[in-house]
GROMACS .gro file of C-alpha atoms in nm:
model
  366
    1MET     CA    1  -0.976  -1.187   6.183
    2ASN     CA    2  -0.700  -1.067   6.419
    3PHE     CA    3  -0.403  -0.857   6.305
    4ALA     CA    4  -0.109  -0.753   6.520
    5PRO     CA    5   0.070  -0.423   6.456
    6GLY     CA    6   0.377  -0.609   6.330
    7TYR     CA    7   0.186  -0.838   6.093
    8LYS     CA    8   0.336  -0.879   5.747
    9ALA     CA    9   0.226  -1.116   5.473
   10GLY     CA   10   0.474  -1.349   5.311
   11PRO     CA   11   0.625  -1.253   4.972
   12LEU     CA   12   0.412  -1.497   4.776
   13GLY     CA   13   0.079  -1.434   4.953
   14GLU     CA   14   0.133  -1.065   5.024
   15SER     CA   15  -0.055  -0.927   4.724
   16SER     CA   16  -0.360  -1.156   4.756
   17THR     CA   17  -0.379  -1.108   5.135
   18VAL     CA   18  -0.366  -0.730   5.106
   19ASP     CA   19  -0.629  -0.731   4.831
   20SER     CA   20  -0.858  -0.954   5.040
   21LEU     CA   21  -0.813  -0.731   5.344
   22GLU     CA   22  -0.880  -0.417   5.143
   23LYS     CA   23  -1.208  -0.561   5.014
   24GLN     CA   24  -1.322  -0.619   5.372
   25LEU     CA   25  -1.252  -0.254   5.456
   26ILE     CA   26  -1.455  -0.101   5.169
   27CYS     CA   27  -1.771   0.093   5.251
   28PRO     CA   28  -2.070  -0.033   5.043
   29ILE     CA   29  -2.186   0.330   4.994
   30CYS     CA   30  -1.876   0.528   4.892
   31LEU     CA   31  -1.687   0.214   4.774
   32GLU     CA   32  -1.378   0.349   4.946
   33MET     CA   33  -1.201   0.247   5.263
   34PHE     CA   34  -1.408   0.321   5.572
   35THR     CA   35  -1.364   0.675   5.702
   36LYS     CA   36  -1.360   0.704   6.081
   37PRO     CA   37  -1.568   0.700   6.280
   38VAL     CA   38  -1.708   0.367   6.159
   39VAL     CA   39  -2.051   0.268   6.287
   40ILE     CA   40  -2.186  -0.084   6.312
   41LEU     CA   41  -2.550  -0.145   6.227
   42PRO     CA   42  -2.776  -0.388   6.416
   43CYS     CA   43  -2.735  -0.628   6.124
   44GLN     CA   44  -2.358  -0.627   6.189
   45HIS     CA   45  -2.274  -0.442   5.865
   46ASN     CA   46  -2.044  -0.141   5.882
   47LEU     CA   47  -2.073   0.207   5.731
   48CYS     CA   48  -1.883   0.531   5.745
   49ARG     CA   49  -2.079   0.759   5.981
   50LYS     CA   50  -2.095   1.019   5.706
   51CYS     CA   51  -2.236   0.763   5.457
   52ALA     CA   52  -2.485   0.641   5.718
   53ASN     CA   53  -2.593   1.001   5.778
   54ASP     CA   54  -2.632   1.060   5.401
   55ILE     CA   55  -2.856   0.754   5.372
   56PHE     CA   56  -3.055   0.863   5.676
   57GLN     CA   57  -3.103   1.216   5.540
   58ALA     CA   58  -3.207   1.081   5.197
   59ALA     CA   59  -3.457   0.843   5.358
   60ASN     CA   60  -3.590   1.114   5.589
   61PRO     CA   61  -3.584   1.439   5.386
   62LEU     CA   62  -3.816   1.621   5.633
   63ARG     CA   63  -3.572   1.586   5.926
   64GLN     CA   64  -3.404   1.908   6.040
   65SER     CA   65  -3.029   1.950   6.033
   66ARG     CA   66  -2.804   2.180   6.231
   67GLY     CA   67  -2.492   2.322   6.075
   68SER     CA   68  -2.282   2.084   5.869
   69THR     CA   69  -2.367   1.773   6.083
   70SER     CA   70  -2.716   1.632   6.091
   71ILE     CA   71  -2.885   1.594   6.431
   72SER     CA   72  -3.200   1.380   6.422
   73THR     CA   73  -3.474   1.300   6.671
   74GLY     CA   74  -3.517   0.946   6.550
   75GLY     CA   75  -3.597   0.780   6.223
   76ARG     CA   76  -3.521   0.473   6.018
   77PHE     CA   77  -3.341   0.363   5.698
   78ARG     CA   78  -3.242   0.035   5.538
   79CYS     CA   79  -2.898  -0.121   5.537
   80PRO     CA   80  -2.750  -0.090   5.185
   81SER     CA   81  -2.594  -0.438   5.214
   82CYS     CA   82  -2.883  -0.654   5.337
   83ARG     CA   83  -3.182  -0.413   5.322
   84HIS     CA   84  -3.244  -0.474   5.696
   85GLU     CA   85  -3.441  -0.185   5.846
   86VAL     CA   86  -3.238   0.017   6.096
   87VAL     CA   87  -3.439   0.207   6.357
   88LEU     CA   88  -3.260   0.504   6.515
   89ASP     CA   89  -3.328   0.661   6.851
   90ARG     CA   90  -3.344   1.031   6.920
   91HIS     CA   91  -2.966   1.059   6.870
   92GLY     CA   92  -2.995   0.951   6.507
   93VAL     CA   93  -2.681   0.808   6.345
   94PHE     CA   94  -2.481   0.942   6.642
   95GLY     CA   95  -2.657   0.682   6.853
   96LEU     CA   96  -2.507   0.396   6.650
   97GLN     CA   97  -2.216   0.214   6.811
   98ARG     CA   98  -1.867   0.272   6.671
   99ASN     CA   99  -1.681  -0.033   6.543
  100LEU     CA  100  -1.345   0.020   6.707
  101LEU     CA  101  -1.211  -0.314   6.579
  102VAL     CA  102  -1.257  -0.209   6.218
  103GLU     CA  103  -1.105   0.130   6.293
  104ASN     CA  104  -0.799  -0.037   6.448
  105ILE     CA  105  -0.765  -0.267   6.146
  106ILE     CA  106  -0.781   0.038   5.916
  107ASP     CA  107  -0.500   0.201   6.117
  108ILE     CA  108  -0.286  -0.113   6.084
  109TYR     CA  109  -0.361  -0.138   5.713
  110LYS     CA  110  -0.269   0.225   5.652
  111GLN     CA  111   0.058   0.176   5.842
  112GLU     CA  112   0.138  -0.120   5.618
  113GLU     CA  113   0.042   0.076   5.308
  114SER     CA  114   0.255   0.375   5.408
  115SER     CA  115   0.568   0.159   5.390
  116ARG     CA  116   0.488   0.052   5.034
  117PRO     CA  117   0.583   0.250   4.718
  118VAL     CA  118   0.304   0.482   4.612
  119LYS     CA  119   0.132   0.361   4.293
  120PRO     CA  120   0.007   0.604   4.027
  121ALA     CA  121  -0.350   0.484   4.086
  122GLN     CA  122  -0.319   0.565   4.456
  123VAL     CA  123  -0.182   0.913   4.380
  124GLU     CA  124  -0.469   0.977   4.146
  125GLN     CA  125  -0.723   0.899   4.421
  126HIS     CA  126  -0.636   1.238   4.576
  127HIS     CA  127  -0.738   1.412   4.254
  128ARG     CA  128  -1.074   1.249   4.191
  129LEU     CA  129  -1.354   1.448   4.035
  130MET     CA  130  -1.655   1.546   4.244
  131CYS     CA  131  -2.015   1.459   4.152
  132GLU     CA  132  -2.204   1.744   3.986
  133GLU     CA  133  -2.531   1.648   4.154
  134HIS     CA  134  -2.382   1.573   4.496
  135GLU     CA  135  -2.103   1.827   4.524
  136GLU     CA  136  -1.949   1.676   4.839
  137GLU     CA  137  -1.939   1.324   4.693
  138LYS     CA  138  -1.641   1.192   4.496
  139ILE     CA  139  -1.697   1.006   4.174
  140ASN     CA  140  -1.610   0.658   4.289
  141ILE     CA  141  -1.830   0.413   4.097
  142TYR     CA  142  -1.904   0.343   3.732
  143CYS     CA  143  -2.255   0.295   3.597
  144LEU     CA  144  -2.240  -0.001   3.359
  145SER     CA  145  -2.591   0.069   3.227
  146CYS     CA  146  -2.527   0.434   3.139
  147GLU     CA  147  -2.154   0.386   3.080
  148LYS     CA  148  -2.048   0.687   3.283
  149PRO     CA  149  -1.871   0.752   3.617
  150THR     CA  150  -2.089   0.861   3.908
  151CYS     CA  151  -2.099   0.869   4.289
  152SER     CA  152  -2.245   0.637   4.552
  153MET     CA  153  -2.533   0.869   4.636
  154CYS     CA  154  -2.644   0.868   4.273
  155LYS     CA  155  -2.659   0.490   4.293
  156VAL     CA  156  -2.847   0.479   4.625
  157PHE     CA  157  -3.092   0.765   4.576
  158GLY     CA  158  -3.014   0.935   4.245
  159GLN     CA  159  -3.065   0.877   3.874
  160HIS     CA  160  -2.855   0.557   3.873
  161ARG     CA  161  -3.063   0.389   4.145
  162ASP     CA  162  -3.185   0.111   3.914
  163CYS     CA  163  -2.860   0.076   3.720
  164GLU     CA  164  -2.587  -0.183   3.749
  165VAL     CA  165  -2.265  -0.035   3.885
  166ALA     CA  166  -1.910  -0.144   3.958
  167PRO     CA  167  -1.617   0.008   4.148
  168LEU     CA  168  -1.450   0.282   3.947
  169GLN     CA  169  -1.107   0.128   4.007
  170ASN     CA  170  -1.213  -0.205   3.854
  171ILE     CA  171  -1.357  -0.044   3.540
  172TYR     CA  172  -1.057   0.189   3.522
  173GLU     CA  173  -0.813  -0.101   3.529
  174ARG     CA  174  -1.022  -0.309   3.289
  175GLN     CA  175  -1.067  -0.033   3.033
  176LYS     CA  176  -0.704   0.072   3.073
  177THR     CA  177  -0.605  -0.286   2.995
  178GLU     CA  178  -0.844  -0.293   2.698
  179LEU     CA  179  -0.709   0.039   2.575
  180SER     CA  180  -0.354  -0.087   2.616
  181ASP     CA  181  -0.447  -0.398   2.416
  182GLY     CA  182  -0.611  -0.178   2.152
  183ILE     CA  183  -0.301   0.040   2.133
  184ALA     CA  184  -0.084  -0.271   2.098
  185ILE     CA  185  -0.308  -0.395   1.816
  186LEU     CA  186  -0.292  -0.057   1.642
  187VAL     CA  187   0.084  -0.039   1.682
  188ALA     CA  188   0.121  -0.391   1.543
  189GLU     CA  189  -0.112  -0.301   1.255
  190ASN     CA  190   0.082   0.020   1.192
  191ASP     CA  191   0.405  -0.178   1.187
  192ARG     CA  192   0.250  -0.423   0.943
  193ILE     CA  193   0.128  -0.140   0.717
  194GLN     CA  194   0.468   0.032   0.737
  195ALA     CA  195   0.636  -0.295   0.639
  196LEU     CA  196   0.386  -0.332   0.354
  197LEU     CA  197   0.459   0.025   0.238
  198SER     CA  198   0.832  -0.049   0.246
  199GLN     CA  199   0.772  -0.362   0.040
  200MET     CA  200   0.565  -0.163  -0.211
  201GLU     CA  201   0.834   0.105  -0.233
  202GLU     CA  202   1.088  -0.167  -0.305
  203LEU     CA  203   0.840  -0.315  -0.553
  204CYS     CA  204   0.817   0.022  -0.732
  205ARG     CA  205   1.196   0.049  -0.752
  206THR     CA  206   1.221  -0.306  -0.884
  207LEU     CA  207   0.944  -0.239  -1.138
  208GLN     CA  208   1.127   0.069  -1.264
  209GLU     CA  209   1.455  -0.116  -1.291
  210ASN     CA  210   1.300  -0.420  -1.462
  211GLY     CA  211   1.093  -0.201  -1.695
  212HIS     CA  212   1.400   0.000  -1.796
  213ARG     CA  213   1.599  -0.318  -1.852
  214GLN     CA  214   1.326  -0.480  -2.062
  215LYS     CA  215   1.271  -0.163  -2.269
  216GLN     CA  216   1.644  -0.156  -2.338
  217ASN     CA  217   1.625  -0.524  -2.432
  218VAL     CA  218   1.340  -0.459  -2.678
  219CYS     CA  219   1.530  -0.164  -2.827
  220ASP     CA  220   1.841  -0.381  -2.867
  221LYS     CA  221   1.641  -0.656  -3.037
  222PHE     CA  222   1.482  -0.412  -3.281
  223ASP     CA  223   1.817  -0.245  -3.342
  224GLY     CA  224   1.942  -0.592  -3.436
  225LEU     CA  225   1.649  -0.631  -3.676
  226PHE     CA  226   1.717  -0.287  -3.820
  227ALA     CA  227   2.080  -0.387  -3.876
  228ILE     CA  228   1.972  -0.709  -4.050
  229LEU     CA  229   1.726  -0.519  -4.270
  230GLU     CA  230   1.986  -0.256  -4.348
  231GLU     CA  231   2.243  -0.521  -4.439
  232ARG     CA  232   1.997  -0.711  -4.658
  233LYS     CA  233   1.881  -0.388  -4.821
  234ASN     CA  234   2.238  -0.299  -4.909
  235GLN     CA  235   2.291  -0.648  -5.053
  236LEU     CA  236   1.980  -0.628  -5.273
  237VAL     CA  237   2.053  -0.271  -5.380
  238GLY     CA  238   2.410  -0.382  -5.461
  239MET     CA  239   2.279  -0.664  -5.682
  240ILE     CA  240   2.058  -0.418  -5.872
  241SER     CA  241   2.344  -0.170  -5.905
  242HIS     CA  242   2.577  -0.443  -6.033
  243GLU     CA  243   2.340  -0.558  -6.305
  244GLN     CA  244   2.252  -0.199  -6.390
  245ASP     CA  245   2.619  -0.115  -6.434
  246ASP     CA  246   2.677  -0.426  -6.648
  247LYS     CA  247   2.385  -0.345  -6.877
  248LEU     CA  248   2.481   0.020  -6.904
  249SER     CA  249   2.836  -0.078  -6.990
  250TYR     CA  250   2.714  -0.317  -7.260
  251VAL     CA  251   2.469  -0.067  -7.413
  252ARG     CA  252   2.728   0.212  -7.406
  253SER     CA  253   2.981  -0.013  -7.580
  254LEU     CA  254   2.723  -0.082  -7.849
  255MET     CA  255   2.658   0.290  -7.876
  256ARG     CA  256   3.029   0.354  -7.930
  257ARG     CA  257   3.050   0.085  -8.195
  258HIS     CA  258   2.740   0.214  -8.373
  259GLY     CA  259   2.872   0.568  -8.340
  260ASP     CA  260   3.203   0.471  -8.500
  261HIS     CA  261   3.014   0.289  -8.777
  262LEU     CA  262   2.796   0.594  -8.838
  263GLU     CA  263   3.097   0.824  -8.851
  264GLY     CA  264   3.265   0.598  -9.106
  265ALA     CA  265   2.947   0.577  -9.314
  266VAL     CA  266   2.914   0.954  -9.320
  267LYS     CA  267   3.271   0.993  -9.436
  268LEU     CA  268   3.216   0.725  -9.701
  269VAL     CA  269   2.908   0.913  -9.827
  270GLU     CA  270   3.111   1.231  -9.852
  271THR     CA  271   3.385   1.047 -10.042
  272ALA     CA  272   3.129   0.892 -10.276
  273ILE     CA  273   2.971   1.230 -10.347
  274GLN     CA  274   3.310   1.376 -10.425
  275SER     CA  275   3.381   1.085 -10.661
  276MET     CA  276   3.060   1.153 -10.855
  277GLU     CA  277   3.189   1.498 -10.937
  278GLU     CA  278   3.499   1.353 -11.110
  279PRO     CA  279   3.475   1.461 -11.481
  280GLN     CA  280   3.727   1.211 -11.615
  281MET     CA  281   3.579   0.875 -11.672
  282ALA     CA  282   3.901   0.677 -11.632
  283VAL     CA  283   3.978   0.837 -11.299
  284PHE     CA  284   3.616   0.792 -11.186
  285LEU     CA  285   3.612   0.426 -11.276
  286GLN     CA  286   3.945   0.366 -11.109
  287SER     CA  287   3.821   0.518 -10.777
  288THR     CA  288   3.476   0.362 -10.775
  289LYS     CA  289   3.615   0.010 -10.744
  290ASP     CA  290   3.737   0.076 -10.391
  291LEU     CA  291   3.421   0.276 -10.312
  292PHE     CA  292   3.195  -0.012 -10.403
  293GLN     CA  293   3.397  -0.244 -10.186
  294GLN     CA  294   3.381   0.000  -9.890
  295ILE     CA  295   3.008   0.058  -9.938
  296SER     CA  296   2.948  -0.319  -9.945
  297THR     CA  297   3.147  -0.365  -9.626
  298MET     CA  298   2.970  -0.071  -9.460
  299ALA     CA  299   2.626  -0.208  -9.557
  300LYS     CA  300   2.708  -0.543  -9.401
  301ALA     CA  301   2.818  -0.373  -9.079
  302SER     CA  302   2.479  -0.195  -9.049
  303ASN     CA  303   2.331  -0.525  -8.928
  304MET     CA  304   2.557  -0.523  -8.619
  305GLU     CA  305   2.458  -0.637  -8.265
  306ARG     CA  306   2.183  -0.457  -8.072
  307PRO     CA  307   2.012  -0.505  -7.725
  308GLU     CA  308   1.729  -0.751  -7.709
  309PRO     CA  309   1.373  -0.618  -7.664
  310GLY     CA  310   1.302  -0.551  -7.293
  311TYR     CA  311   1.674  -0.547  -7.217
  312GLU     CA  312   1.622  -0.226  -7.018
  313SER     CA  313   1.367  -0.384  -6.782
  314MET     CA  314   1.470  -0.436  -6.417
  315ALA     CA  315   1.134  -0.582  -6.309
  316HIS     CA  316   1.293  -0.909  -6.203
  317PHE     CA  317   1.442  -0.727  -5.904
  318ASP     CA  318   1.100  -0.665  -5.750
  319ILE     CA  319   1.056  -0.799  -5.395
  320ASN     CA  320   0.744  -0.887  -5.192
  321THR     CA  321   0.764  -0.770  -4.828
  322GLU     CA  322   0.404  -0.834  -4.728
  323ASP     CA  323   0.481  -1.165  -4.555
  324VAL     CA  324   0.782  -1.019  -4.378
  325ALA     CA  325   0.583  -0.710  -4.282
  326TYR     CA  326   0.312  -0.933  -4.133
  327ILE     CA  327   0.572  -1.125  -3.937
  328LEU     CA  328   0.731  -0.805  -3.812
  329ARG     CA  329   0.392  -0.672  -3.705
  330SER     CA  330   0.333  -1.002  -3.525
  331ILE     CA  331   0.640  -0.963  -3.308
  332ASP     CA  332   0.522  -0.999  -2.947
  333PHE     CA  333   0.652  -1.085  -2.605
  334ASN     CA  334   0.744  -1.441  -2.511
  335THR     CA  335   0.511  -1.513  -2.217
  336GLY     CA  336   0.490  -1.889  -2.228
  337SER     CA  337   0.107  -1.883  -2.264
  338GLN     CA  338  -0.015  -1.626  -2.512
  339GLY     CA  339  -0.390  -1.562  -2.514
  340GLU     CA  340  -0.613  -1.346  -2.724
  341GLU     CA  341  -0.578  -1.060  -2.480
  342GLY     CA  342  -0.205  -1.098  -2.413
  343PHE     CA  343  -0.046  -1.226  -2.097
  344ASP     CA  344  -0.151  -1.201  -1.737
  345LEU     CA  345   0.121  -1.218  -1.476
  346ASN     CA  346  -0.131  -1.274  -1.196
  347GLU     CA  347  -0.286  -1.578  -1.365
  348ARG     CA  348   0.060  -1.728  -1.400
  349GLY     CA  349   0.123  -1.664  -1.031
  350GLU     CA  350   0.442  -1.471  -1.096
  351ASN     CA  351   0.585  -1.182  -0.900
  352MET     CA  352   0.433  -0.858  -1.025
  353ALA     CA  353   0.771  -0.689  -0.997
  354SER     CA  354   0.927  -0.942  -1.238
  355LEU     CA  355   0.932  -0.835  -1.602
  356ALA     CA  356   1.166  -1.114  -1.706
  357ALA     CA  357   0.884  -1.273  -1.908
  358VAL     CA  358   0.856  -0.958  -2.119
  359ASP     CA  359   1.104  -1.074  -2.380
  360ILE     CA  360   1.093  -1.102  -2.757
  361ASP     CA  361   1.241  -1.364  -2.985
  362THR     CA  362   1.384  -1.216  -3.305
  363GLU     CA  363   1.592  -1.513  -3.416
  364ARG     CA  364   1.317  -1.652  -3.637
  365TYR     CA  365   1.304  -1.319  -3.823
  366GLN     CA  366   1.675  -1.313  -3.895
   0.00000   0.00000   0.00000
C-alpha cells in the first residue's frame, strides 16, 4: 500500500478509501490512530510504543521502571492481535524496531485530514474522559457485556478482560442514530397526540353546539305542544262557558217570570182580603166577579214552565286525559332503532359529535 504526499481520492471513492485507510492505522490496544513511535512486532503487527510498554508492564509486574518511561532487562508478552509470544531483549520495548512506513502513512493521512472540515465527533475526541482505574488511559472502547464505556487496558488486563467490546465511536454513532430515531418516533407520536387533542377540542365544541341546538329544538317542540294544549283548553273552557251562560240566562228568565207571577199573586191576595171587608153585599158581589176571574187566571199560571231535573248538571263536559297523558309521557327521541335501553350512537356507527338523531316527533300528538 503506497501513498504519495499528493495522493487524493476521487469524489465518489473518497469517503470509503479514507475509512479503509483509517481502519488500517488503528492500534488494537487503544483503538485510536497509532501514536509515534510505532513499533513492529516479530509477527508483523504494529503497536504504539506506549501501548506495547503498557502490555509489557502488565505482563511483567515485577519489572522495575525508571521515571515515567519503563526500562526493562528483558521479558515477554503476547501480541494482542494474534496472541503470538513476543520475546524482548534487555532493551525491552525500546529494542523493538520502529515501523517508519506506518509513521509516514500517518503523517500523510493527517495532512489530508487537516485540509478537511473538522467534524463535531473529531472535536470531541480532544475532550474524552479518562479511565478511573487507569488514569492515563482515555475511555476509547465500549463494553457490550457491561454496557459501559471503558479503556483498552481494562479490556486487556482489567475487569472487562472477558467481555465483548467495540470501538467507542461505532457505539456512539449507532446509539446516536437509535436515539435520533427514538426522538423522531416521539416527535411523530407527539404530533399525532396533539392532532388528536385538537380533534377532541373541536369535538367538544361541536358537541356543545349540537347539544344546545337540540335542546332548543326540544324546547320549541314542547312549546308547540303547550300552545296546542292551551288553545284546546281555551276551546273546551269556552264551550263550557257558553252552555253555562245559556242555562243561566234561561233559569234567570224563568226566575223573573215566576217573580212577576208571585208579585201579581200577592197583590191579588191583598185585593181579595180588602174585598172581604166590604160591608155592602151588592158592592161585594159586584167586585168578586172580577176577583174570581183573576184568581182563576192566576191559579192556571202557577203551573208555568220550570227547569228539568238535573238541568244544573255539567257532568257531560268531563274529559279523560289519561290516554293523552300516557302519550305525552311516551314522547321520546327519534333514533331510528329504539331499544329497551334507548339509543346507542356507537352501535349505529354514527359520529359521536352528531346529535342530529336526537329529535322528537310531535305531529302525532297535535
